[in-house]
Amino acid sequence: RFVSFHPHNVAQKTEVMVEHFRSCVMHRLGGRAKAMVVTGSRMHAVRYKQAFDRYVAEKGYDDIGTLVAFSGQVTDDVNPGVTYTEPQMNRHPVSGKPLKESELPRAFGGDEYNVLVVANKYLTGFDQPKLTTMYVDKKLQGVLAVQALSRLNRCNHKLGKRTEDIFVLDFFNTTDSIKKAFDPFYTATSLSSA
């Protein structure tokens, strides 16, 4: 827990993600490609959102806009009495007003925001065709691993999205654990087509 929340750890991973996104991802789909950062908890999502915003501001990367998605209210474990909510952390780019939870998918689909930091939200049933990249810093197993990573499988020929555009950078899981999660579905598919 100490290591995963340590500011240096979060800052280093954030730098890797932002620089990868800028050099390898954001130019895809005519400059409209999007990324999702999958975190292990609501407090992790808060810390990553803060780290992203800080790093982007320090570097002057005004072409990267971040949103965060988590449920309820998070109490800061380092600064007691400080709380965070999704609308408080997500602001409209022009008016500066808080974005309502219901406005988040549409805002992420627009051109102002291209990175969505999530904690147990939007990992299943979320369809954003411009999503090409996922940065994972959470244990994924079983059907959740399949559903979460499948958020990237929404090919869109109108946008020019192809399977070659898909990328996952996983800080947490092993190749074997992800393969194990997908194996039951792969076997079922293979058997049904034989």
Tab-separated table of C-alpha atoms in Angstrom:
chain	number	residue	atom	x	y	z
A	1	ARG	CA	0.000	0.000	0.000
A	2	PHE	CA	2.798	2.397	0.945
A	3	VAL	CA	4.650	1.744	-2.299
A	4	SER	CA	1.571	1.922	-4.534
A	5	PHE	CA	0.556	5.323	-3.097
A	6	HIS	CA	4.056	6.760	-2.816
A	7	PRO	CA	4.203	10.051	-4.752
A	8	HIS	CA	7.450	9.051	-6.487
A	9	ASN	CA	5.921	5.771	-7.703
A	10	VAL	CA	2.779	7.498	-9.006
A	11	ALA	CA	4.844	10.294	-10.600
A	12	GLN	CA	7.166	7.851	-12.396
A	13	LYS	CA	4.302	5.799	-13.817
A	14	THR	CA	2.475	8.983	-14.792
A	15	GLU	CA	5.515	10.230	-16.703
A	16	VAL	CA	5.778	6.920	-18.569
A	17	MET	CA	2.065	7.003	-19.477
A	18	VAL	CA	1.971	10.652	-20.569
A	19	GLU	CA	5.127	10.416	-22.648
A	20	HIS	CA	3.979	7.154	-24.253
A	21	PHE	CA	0.578	8.676	-24.987
A	22	ARG	CA	2.128	11.761	-26.579
A	23	SER	CA	4.693	9.916	-28.680
A	24	CYS	CA	2.815	6.750	-29.679
A	25	VAL	CA	-0.938	7.189	-29.249
A	26	MET	CA	-2.442	10.638	-29.555
A	27	HIS	CA	-1.681	11.019	-33.277
A	28	ARG	CA	-3.735	7.925	-34.098
A	29	LEU	CA	-7.299	8.209	-35.444
A	30	GLY	CA	-6.525	11.606	-36.889
A	31	GLY	CA	-5.384	12.910	-33.507
A	32	ARG	CA	-8.529	11.731	-31.709
A	33	ALA	CA	-7.222	8.572	-29.978
A	34	LYS	CA	-8.040	8.113	-26.304
A	35	ALA	CA	-6.504	6.249	-23.372
A	36	MET	CA	-7.824	4.828	-20.121
A	37	VAL	CA	-5.831	4.471	-16.901
A	38	VAL	CA	-7.195	1.606	-14.771
A	39	THR	CA	-6.377	2.080	-11.083
A	40	GLY	CA	-6.739	-0.154	-8.040
A	41	SER	CA	-8.873	2.130	-5.884
A	42	ARG	CA	-10.723	5.428	-5.777
A	43	MET	CA	-7.808	7.030	-3.892
A	44	HIS	CA	-5.417	5.745	-6.575
A	45	ALA	CA	-7.635	7.372	-9.210
A	46	VAL	CA	-7.497	10.681	-7.312
A	47	ARG	CA	-3.700	10.489	-7.003
A	48	TYR	CA	-3.234	9.625	-10.690
A	49	LYS	CA	-5.566	12.420	-11.828
A	50	GLN	CA	-3.602	14.883	-9.698
A	51	ALA	CA	-0.273	13.528	-10.971
A	52	PHE	CA	-1.414	13.681	-14.606
A	53	ASP	CA	-2.644	17.253	-14.262
A	54	ARG	CA	0.536	18.322	-12.476
A	55	TYR	CA	2.865	16.661	-15.013
A	56	VAL	CA	0.930	17.955	-18.022
A	57	ALA	CA	0.989	21.509	-16.593
A	58	GLU	CA	4.720	21.330	-15.791
A	59	LYS	CA	5.521	20.199	-19.331
A	60	GLY	CA	3.094	22.623	-20.978
A	61	TYR	CA	1.242	19.789	-22.701
A	62	ASP	CA	-1.991	21.630	-23.337
A	63	ASP	CA	-2.994	18.931	-25.830
A	64	ILE	CA	-3.727	16.425	-23.038
A	65	GLY	CA	-6.924	16.675	-21.037
A	66	THR	CA	-7.745	14.246	-18.235
A	67	LEU	CA	-10.942	13.146	-16.571
A	68	VAL	CA	-11.404	10.878	-13.563
A	69	ALA	CA	-14.199	8.409	-12.850
A	70	PHE	CA	-15.026	6.974	-9.438
A	71	SER	CA	-18.144	6.591	-7.334
A	72	GLY	CA	-19.064	8.538	-4.236
A	73	GLN	CA	-16.747	10.631	-2.137
A	74	VAL	CA	-13.110	9.843	-1.327
A	75	THR	CA	-11.522	11.028	1.910
A	76	ASP	CA	-7.844	11.829	1.577
A	77	ASP	CA	-5.835	9.442	3.744
A	78	VAL	CA	-2.884	11.856	3.942
A	79	ASN	CA	-4.876	15.044	4.592
A	80	PRO	CA	-7.792	14.177	6.891
A	81	GLY	CA	-10.815	16.333	6.262
A	82	VAL	CA	-10.036	16.740	2.548
A	83	THR	CA	-12.500	14.947	0.298
A	84	TYR	CA	-12.809	14.481	-3.439
A	85	THR	CA	-15.748	13.806	-5.732
A	86	GLU	CA	-15.823	13.076	-9.427
A	87	PRO	CA	-17.658	16.323	-10.352
A	88	GLN	CA	-15.291	18.362	-8.172
A	89	MET	CA	-12.254	16.972	-10.011
A	90	ASN	CA	-13.738	17.126	-13.529
A	91	ARG	CA	-14.326	20.629	-14.805
A	92	HIS	CA	-15.882	21.908	-18.008
A	93	PRO	CA	-12.998	23.185	-20.181
A	94	VAL	CA	-14.690	26.521	-20.946
A	95	SER	CA	-16.950	27.383	-18.013
A	96	GLY	CA	-14.898	25.682	-15.309
A	97	LYS	CA	-18.090	24.341	-13.766
A	98	PRO	CA	-18.091	20.796	-12.366
A	99	LEU	CA	-19.027	18.101	-14.875
A	100	LYS	CA	-21.928	15.970	-13.732
A	101	GLU	CA	-21.367	12.229	-13.633
A	102	SER	CA	-23.878	11.802	-16.455
A	103	GLU	CA	-21.877	14.225	-18.644
A	104	LEU	CA	-18.598	12.321	-18.343
A	105	PRO	CA	-18.991	9.821	-21.244
A	106	ARG	CA	-19.968	12.596	-23.647
A	107	ALA	CA	-17.127	14.838	-22.432
A	108	PHE	CA	-14.622	12.008	-22.894
A	109	GLY	CA	-15.987	11.422	-26.388
A	110	GLY	CA	-15.287	15.038	-27.357
A	111	ASP	CA	-12.004	16.631	-28.333
A	112	GLU	CA	-11.046	18.337	-25.038
A	113	TYR	CA	-10.268	15.186	-23.055
A	114	ASN	CA	-8.197	12.234	-24.199
A	115	VAL	CA	-7.263	10.396	-20.965
A	116	LEU	CA	-9.772	8.871	-18.546
A	117	VAL	CA	-8.526	7.683	-15.130
A	118	VAL	CA	-10.923	5.114	-13.655
A	119	ALA	CA	-11.508	3.228	-10.419
A	120	ASN	CA	-14.041	0.405	-10.852
A	121	LYS	CA	-16.060	2.396	-13.380
A	122	TYR	CA	-16.286	2.092	-17.157
A	123	LEU	CA	-14.514	-1.279	-17.104
A	124	THR	CA	-17.610	-3.097	-18.347
A	125	GLY	CA	-20.294	-2.026	-20.769
A	126	PHE	CA	-18.518	1.198	-21.759
A	127	ASP	CA	-18.258	1.799	-25.475
A	128	GLN	CA	-15.900	4.524	-26.676
A	129	PRO	CA	-14.712	3.723	-30.222
A	130	LYS	CA	-11.788	6.189	-29.964
A	131	LEU	CA	-10.310	4.278	-27.005
A	132	THR	CA	-7.114	2.659	-28.287
A	133	THR	CA	-4.847	2.426	-25.256
A	134	MET	CA	-5.129	1.155	-21.707
A	135	TYR	CA	-2.648	1.671	-18.895
A	136	VAL	CA	-3.358	-0.859	-16.144
A	137	ASP	CA	-2.228	-0.488	-12.537
A	138	LYS	CA	-4.695	-2.904	-10.931
A	139	LYS	CA	-5.002	-6.638	-10.545
A	140	LEU	CA	-7.298	-7.935	-13.272
A	141	GLN	CA	-8.502	-11.509	-13.211
A	142	GLY	CA	-11.227	-13.702	-14.622
A	143	VAL	CA	-14.099	-12.170	-16.485
A	144	LEU	CA	-13.201	-8.646	-15.252
A	145	ALA	CA	-9.867	-8.866	-17.074
A	146	VAL	CA	-11.632	-9.913	-20.270
A	147	GLN	CA	-14.327	-7.240	-19.974
A	148	ALA	CA	-11.926	-4.445	-19.021
A	149	LEU	CA	-9.415	-5.118	-21.797
A	150	SER	CA	-12.244	-5.625	-24.271
A	151	ARG	CA	-13.111	-1.924	-23.956
A	152	LEU	CA	-10.383	-1.518	-26.582
A	153	ASN	CA	-11.936	-3.932	-29.085
A	154	ARG	CA	-14.396	-1.472	-30.555
A	155	CYS	CA	-13.061	-1.252	-34.104
A	156	ASN	CA	-14.315	1.718	-36.035
A	157	HIS	CA	-13.454	1.848	-39.713
A	158	LYS	CA	-15.024	5.293	-40.064
A	159	LEU	CA	-12.361	6.590	-37.652
A	160	GLY	CA	-9.712	4.384	-39.214
A	161	LYS	CA	-9.331	2.341	-36.026
A	162	ARG	CA	-7.754	-1.041	-36.582
A	163	THR	CA	-6.633	-3.819	-34.290
A	164	GLU	CA	-3.055	-2.638	-34.856
A	165	ASP	CA	-3.953	0.579	-33.005
A	166	ILE	CA	-4.675	-1.269	-29.745
A	167	PHE	CA	-2.083	-1.091	-26.972
A	168	VAL	CA	-2.011	-2.167	-23.311
A	169	LEU	CA	0.723	-1.209	-20.859
A	170	ASP	CA	0.232	-3.234	-17.687
A	171	PHE	CA	2.176	-2.303	-14.548
A	172	PHE	CA	0.546	-4.972	-12.388
A	173	ASN	CA	-0.475	-8.218	-14.096
A	174	THR	CA	1.679	-10.893	-15.668
A	175	THR	CA	1.238	-12.201	-19.184
A	176	ASP	CA	0.331	-15.601	-17.744
A	177	SER	CA	-2.411	-14.207	-15.482
A	178	ILE	CA	-4.047	-12.346	-18.379
A	179	LYS	CA	-3.730	-15.388	-20.641
A	180	LYS	CA	-5.367	-17.491	-17.921
A	181	ALA	CA	-8.274	-15.020	-17.745
A	182	PHE	CA	-8.805	-15.206	-21.520
A	183	ASP	CA	-8.262	-18.982	-21.920
A	184	PRO	CA	-11.856	-20.098	-21.143
A	185	PHE	CA	-13.216	-17.729	-23.778
A	186	TYR	CA	-10.576	-18.606	-26.356
A	187	THR	CA	-11.159	-22.350	-25.869
A	188	ALA	CA	-14.935	-21.913	-26.115
A	189	THR	CA	-14.564	-19.932	-29.311
A	190	SER	CA	-12.150	-22.434	-30.841
A	191	LEU	CA	-14.351	-25.408	-30.032
A	192	SER	CA	-17.509	-23.816	-31.394
A	193	SER	CA	-15.877	-23.023	-34.745
A	194	ALA	CA	-14.386	-26.536	-35.200
